PDB file of C-alpha atoms in Angstrom:
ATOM      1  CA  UNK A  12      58.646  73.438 104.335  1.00 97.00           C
ATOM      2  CA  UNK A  13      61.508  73.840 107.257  1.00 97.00           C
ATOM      3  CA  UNK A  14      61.731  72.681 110.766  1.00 98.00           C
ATOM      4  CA  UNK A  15      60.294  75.148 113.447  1.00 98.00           C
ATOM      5  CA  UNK A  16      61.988  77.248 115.685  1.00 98.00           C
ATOM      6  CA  UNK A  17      61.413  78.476 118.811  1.00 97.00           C
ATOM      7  CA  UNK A  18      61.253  81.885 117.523  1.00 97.00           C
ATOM      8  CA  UNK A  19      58.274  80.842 115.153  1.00 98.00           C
ATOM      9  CA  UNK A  20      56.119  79.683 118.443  1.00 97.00           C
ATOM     10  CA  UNK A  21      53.708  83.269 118.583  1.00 97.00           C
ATOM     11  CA  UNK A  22      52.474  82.452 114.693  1.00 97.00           C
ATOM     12  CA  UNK A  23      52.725  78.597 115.341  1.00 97.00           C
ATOM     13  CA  UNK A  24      50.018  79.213 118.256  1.00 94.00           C
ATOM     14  CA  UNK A  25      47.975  81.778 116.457  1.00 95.00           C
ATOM     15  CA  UNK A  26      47.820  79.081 113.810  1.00 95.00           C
ATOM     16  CA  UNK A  27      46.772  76.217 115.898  1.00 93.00           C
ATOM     17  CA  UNK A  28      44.119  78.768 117.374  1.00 90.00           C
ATOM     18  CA  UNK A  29      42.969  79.082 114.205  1.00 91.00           C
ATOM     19  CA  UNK A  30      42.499  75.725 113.620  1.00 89.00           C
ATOM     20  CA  UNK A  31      40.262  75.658 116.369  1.00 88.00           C
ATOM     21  CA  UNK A  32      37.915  77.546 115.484  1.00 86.00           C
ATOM     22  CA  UNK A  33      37.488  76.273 112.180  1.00 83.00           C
ATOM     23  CA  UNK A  34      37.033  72.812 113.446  1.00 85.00           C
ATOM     24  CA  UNK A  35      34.288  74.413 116.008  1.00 84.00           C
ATOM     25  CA  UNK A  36      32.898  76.254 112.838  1.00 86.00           C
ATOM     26  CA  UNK A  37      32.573  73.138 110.891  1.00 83.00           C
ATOM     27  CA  UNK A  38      30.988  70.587 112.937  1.00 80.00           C
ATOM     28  CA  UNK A  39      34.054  69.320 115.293  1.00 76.00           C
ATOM     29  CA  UNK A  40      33.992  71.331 118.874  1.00 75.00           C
ATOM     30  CA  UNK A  41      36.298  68.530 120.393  1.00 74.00           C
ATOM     31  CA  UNK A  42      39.554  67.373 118.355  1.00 76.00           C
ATOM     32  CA  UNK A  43      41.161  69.882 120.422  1.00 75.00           C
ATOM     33  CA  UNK A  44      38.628  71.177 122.458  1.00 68.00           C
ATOM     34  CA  UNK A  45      40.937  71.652 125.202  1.00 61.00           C
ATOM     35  CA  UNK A  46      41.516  75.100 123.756  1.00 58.00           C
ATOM     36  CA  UNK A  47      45.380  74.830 124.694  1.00 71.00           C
ATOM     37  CA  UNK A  48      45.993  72.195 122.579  1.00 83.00           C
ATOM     38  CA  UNK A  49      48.789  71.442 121.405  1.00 91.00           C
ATOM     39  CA  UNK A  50      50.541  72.920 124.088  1.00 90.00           C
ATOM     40  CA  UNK A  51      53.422  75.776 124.318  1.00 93.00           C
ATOM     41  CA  UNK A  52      55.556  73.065 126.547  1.00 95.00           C
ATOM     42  CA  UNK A  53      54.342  70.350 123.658  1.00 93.00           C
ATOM     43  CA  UNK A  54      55.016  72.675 120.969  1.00 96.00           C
ATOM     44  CA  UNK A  55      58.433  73.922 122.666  1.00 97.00           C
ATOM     45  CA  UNK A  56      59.594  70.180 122.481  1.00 97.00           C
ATOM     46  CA  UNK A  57      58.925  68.626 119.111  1.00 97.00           C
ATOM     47  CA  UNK A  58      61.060  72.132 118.049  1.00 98.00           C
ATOM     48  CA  UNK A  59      63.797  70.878 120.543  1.00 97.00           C
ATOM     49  CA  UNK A  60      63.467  66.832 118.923  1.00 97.00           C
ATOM     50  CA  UNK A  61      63.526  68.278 115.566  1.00 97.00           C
ATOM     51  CA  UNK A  62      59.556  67.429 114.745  1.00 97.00           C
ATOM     52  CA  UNK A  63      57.671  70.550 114.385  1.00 98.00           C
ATOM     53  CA  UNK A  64      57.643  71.692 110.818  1.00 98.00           C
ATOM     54  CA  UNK A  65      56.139  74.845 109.127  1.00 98.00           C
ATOM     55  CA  UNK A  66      55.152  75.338 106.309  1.00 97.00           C
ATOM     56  CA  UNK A  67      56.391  79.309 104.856  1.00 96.00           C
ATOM     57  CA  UNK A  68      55.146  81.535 101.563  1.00 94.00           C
ATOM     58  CA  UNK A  69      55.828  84.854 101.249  1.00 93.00           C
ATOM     59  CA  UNK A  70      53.153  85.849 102.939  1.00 93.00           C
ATOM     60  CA  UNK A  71      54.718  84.215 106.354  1.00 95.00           C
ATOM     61  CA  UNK A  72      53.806  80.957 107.882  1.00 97.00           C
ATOM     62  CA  UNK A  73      50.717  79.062 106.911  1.00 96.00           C
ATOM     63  CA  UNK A  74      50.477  75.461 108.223  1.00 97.00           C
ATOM     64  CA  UNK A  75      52.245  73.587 110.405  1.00 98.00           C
ATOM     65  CA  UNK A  76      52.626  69.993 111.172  1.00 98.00           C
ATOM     66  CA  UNK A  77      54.314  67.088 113.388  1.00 97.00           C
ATOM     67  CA  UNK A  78      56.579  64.755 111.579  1.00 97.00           C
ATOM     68  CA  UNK A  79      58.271  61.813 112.953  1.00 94.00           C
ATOM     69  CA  UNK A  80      58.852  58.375 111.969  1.00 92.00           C
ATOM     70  CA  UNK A  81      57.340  55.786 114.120  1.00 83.00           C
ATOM     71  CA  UNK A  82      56.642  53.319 116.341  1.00 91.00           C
ATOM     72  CA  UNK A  83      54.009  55.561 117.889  1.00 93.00           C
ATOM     73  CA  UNK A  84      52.835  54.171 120.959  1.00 93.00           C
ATOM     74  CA  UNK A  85      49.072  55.090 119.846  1.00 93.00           C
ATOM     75  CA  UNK A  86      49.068  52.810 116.567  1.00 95.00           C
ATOM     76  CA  UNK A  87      50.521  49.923 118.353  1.00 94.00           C
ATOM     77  CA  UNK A  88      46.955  48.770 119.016  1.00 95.00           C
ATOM     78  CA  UNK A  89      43.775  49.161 116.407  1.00 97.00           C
ATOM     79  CA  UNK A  90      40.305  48.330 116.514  1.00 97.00           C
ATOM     80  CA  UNK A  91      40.516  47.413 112.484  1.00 98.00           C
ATOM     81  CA  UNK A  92      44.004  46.079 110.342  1.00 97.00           C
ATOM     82  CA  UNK A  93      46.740  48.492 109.201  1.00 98.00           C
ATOM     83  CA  UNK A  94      47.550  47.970 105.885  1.00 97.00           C
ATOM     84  CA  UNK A  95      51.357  46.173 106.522  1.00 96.00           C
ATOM     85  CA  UNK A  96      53.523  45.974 109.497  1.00 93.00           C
ATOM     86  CA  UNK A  97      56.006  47.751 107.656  1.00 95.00           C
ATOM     87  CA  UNK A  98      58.040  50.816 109.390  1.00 95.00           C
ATOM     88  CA  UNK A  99      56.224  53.954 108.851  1.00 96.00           C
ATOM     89  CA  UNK A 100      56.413  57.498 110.095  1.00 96.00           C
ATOM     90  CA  UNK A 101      53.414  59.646 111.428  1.00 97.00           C
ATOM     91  CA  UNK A 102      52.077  62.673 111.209  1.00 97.00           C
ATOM     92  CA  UNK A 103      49.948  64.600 113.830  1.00 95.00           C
ATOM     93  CA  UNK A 104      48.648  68.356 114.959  1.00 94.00           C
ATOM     94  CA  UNK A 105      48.558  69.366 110.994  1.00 95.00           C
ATOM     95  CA  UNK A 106      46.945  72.984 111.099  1.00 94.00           C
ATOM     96  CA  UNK A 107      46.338  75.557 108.506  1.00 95.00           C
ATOM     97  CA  UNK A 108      46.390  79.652 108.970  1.00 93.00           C
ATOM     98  CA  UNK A 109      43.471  79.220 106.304  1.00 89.00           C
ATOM     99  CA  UNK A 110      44.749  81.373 103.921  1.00 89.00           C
ATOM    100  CA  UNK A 111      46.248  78.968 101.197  1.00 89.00           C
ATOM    101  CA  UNK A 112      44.754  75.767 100.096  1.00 89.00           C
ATOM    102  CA  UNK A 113      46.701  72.702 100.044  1.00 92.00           C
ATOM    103  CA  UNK A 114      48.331  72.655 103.086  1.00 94.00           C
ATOM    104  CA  UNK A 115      47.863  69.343 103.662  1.00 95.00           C
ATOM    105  CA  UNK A 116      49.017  67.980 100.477  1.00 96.00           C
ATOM    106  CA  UNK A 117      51.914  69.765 100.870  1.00 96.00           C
ATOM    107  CA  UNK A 118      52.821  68.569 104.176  1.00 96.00           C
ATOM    108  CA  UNK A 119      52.293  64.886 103.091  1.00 97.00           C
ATOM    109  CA  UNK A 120      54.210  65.110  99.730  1.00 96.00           C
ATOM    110  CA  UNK A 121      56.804  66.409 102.020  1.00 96.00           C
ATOM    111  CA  UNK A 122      56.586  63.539 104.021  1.00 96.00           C
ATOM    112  CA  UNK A 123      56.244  60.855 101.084  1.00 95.00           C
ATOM    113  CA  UNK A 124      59.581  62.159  99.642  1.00 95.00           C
ATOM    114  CA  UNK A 125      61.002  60.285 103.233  1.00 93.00           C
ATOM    115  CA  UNK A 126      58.451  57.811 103.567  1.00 94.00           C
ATOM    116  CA  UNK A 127      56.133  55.234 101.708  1.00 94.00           C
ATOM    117  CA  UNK A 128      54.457  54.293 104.429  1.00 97.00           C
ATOM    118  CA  UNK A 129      52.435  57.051 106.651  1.00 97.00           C
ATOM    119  CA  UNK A 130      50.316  56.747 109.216  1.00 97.00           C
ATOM    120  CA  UNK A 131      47.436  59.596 110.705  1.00 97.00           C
ATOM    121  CA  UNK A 132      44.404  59.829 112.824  1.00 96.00           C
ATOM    122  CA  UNK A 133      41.465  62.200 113.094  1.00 94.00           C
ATOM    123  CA  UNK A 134      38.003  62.678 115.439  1.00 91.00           C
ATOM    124  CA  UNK A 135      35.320  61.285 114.186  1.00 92.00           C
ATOM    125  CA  UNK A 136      33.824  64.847 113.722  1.00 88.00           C
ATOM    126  CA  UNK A 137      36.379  66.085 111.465  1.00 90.00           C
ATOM    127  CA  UNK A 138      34.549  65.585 108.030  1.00 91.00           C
ATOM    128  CA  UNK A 139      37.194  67.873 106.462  1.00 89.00           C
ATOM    129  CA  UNK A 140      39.872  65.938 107.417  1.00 92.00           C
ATOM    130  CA  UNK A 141      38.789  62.348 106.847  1.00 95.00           C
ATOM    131  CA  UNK A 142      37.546  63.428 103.257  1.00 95.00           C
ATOM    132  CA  UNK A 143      40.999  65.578 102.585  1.00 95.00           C
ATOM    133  CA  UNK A 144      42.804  62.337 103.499  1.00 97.00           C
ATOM    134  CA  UNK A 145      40.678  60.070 101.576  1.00 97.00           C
ATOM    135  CA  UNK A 146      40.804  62.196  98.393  1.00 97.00           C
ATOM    136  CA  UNK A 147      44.989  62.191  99.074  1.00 97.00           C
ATOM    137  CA  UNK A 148      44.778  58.270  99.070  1.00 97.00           C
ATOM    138  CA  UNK A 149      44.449  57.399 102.853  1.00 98.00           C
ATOM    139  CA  UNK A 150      42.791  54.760 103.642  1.00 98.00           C
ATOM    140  CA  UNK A 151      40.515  53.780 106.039  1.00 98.00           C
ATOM    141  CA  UNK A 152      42.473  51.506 108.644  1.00 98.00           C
ATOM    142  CA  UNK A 153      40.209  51.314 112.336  1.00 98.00           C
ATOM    143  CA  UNK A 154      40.286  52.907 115.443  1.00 98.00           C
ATOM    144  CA  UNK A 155      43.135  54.042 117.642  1.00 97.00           C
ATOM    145  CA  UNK A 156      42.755  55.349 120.799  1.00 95.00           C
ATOM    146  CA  UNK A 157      44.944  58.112 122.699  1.00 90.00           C
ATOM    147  CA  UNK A 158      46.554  58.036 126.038  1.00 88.00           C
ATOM    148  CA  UNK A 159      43.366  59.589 127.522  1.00 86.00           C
ATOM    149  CA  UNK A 160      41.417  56.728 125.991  1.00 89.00           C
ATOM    150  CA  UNK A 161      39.994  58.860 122.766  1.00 89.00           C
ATOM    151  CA  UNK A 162      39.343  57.327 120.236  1.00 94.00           C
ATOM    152  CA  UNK A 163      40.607  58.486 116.984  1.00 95.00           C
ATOM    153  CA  UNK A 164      39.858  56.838 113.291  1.00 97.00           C
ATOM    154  CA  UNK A 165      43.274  55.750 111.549  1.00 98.00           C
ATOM    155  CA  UNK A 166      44.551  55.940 108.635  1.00 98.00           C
ATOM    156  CA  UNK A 167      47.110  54.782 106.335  1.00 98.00           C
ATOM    157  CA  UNK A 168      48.872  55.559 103.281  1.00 98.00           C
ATOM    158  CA  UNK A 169      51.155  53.500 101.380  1.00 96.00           C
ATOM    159  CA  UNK A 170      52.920  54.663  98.078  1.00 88.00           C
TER     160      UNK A 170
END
């Protein structure tokens, strides 16, 4: 796992357009049914604040992921109870090329060895997701809702 570049943008959007159409494929047509979601421009700056991480094999990239600790202005309110009030760090627009399993446990071991307290969200259509985080020891927090007003179920871990 490494920090993005700029230079890793074309495979960073061919992942995230992957993504998309295995969310579509399994049940969950609008986590990111904008179908330019994330952003180039949104992309272009987590890579600029240091944020956007891959995640390489020797096959080339195959996941990649948004890492930053928190406040984040979405979890300040929740329809449900975090689990403490403790400082935590986030992570957000976790994709997979689809060609390795694991991808997400990688990404939040990663983030564990910063953090002990990490906070996520899904749609309520992504099955895969909300199981994957359950089975990694999420838990079930409430509902957040995004700028837009979507809402999004929470989740929090706490090692």
């Amino acid at each position: 796992i490494r920090k993005a570049s700029l230079s890793d943008l074309p495979v960073i959007l061919e992942i995230y357009e992957i993504a998309r159409q295995f969310m579509r494929d399994h049940g969950n047509p609008y986590q990111w049914s904008g179908y330019g979601y994330p952003s180039r421009e949104l992309l272009e700056d987590d890579i600029r604040q240091e944020q956007l991480y891959v995640l390489e094999s020797a096959d080339g990239l195959e996941g990649v992921f948004m890492f930053n600790e928190g406040p984040d202005t979405t979890y300040l309110k929740i329809d449900g109870e975090w689990l403490n009030a403790e400082p935590y760090s986030v992570i957000h627009r976790i994709a997979s090329r689809g060609r390795k399993k694991g991808v997400l446990r990688l990404a939040v071991d990663f983030v564990t060895s910063m953090s002990s307290n990490i906070k996520i969200d899904t749609h309520e259509q992504n099955t895969v997701m909300q199981n994957a985080l359950l089975r990694l020891g999420f838990e079930k927090c409430g509902i957040i809702y995004l700028e837009n007003g979507d809402p999004r179920i929470a989740y929090q871990l706490k090692k």
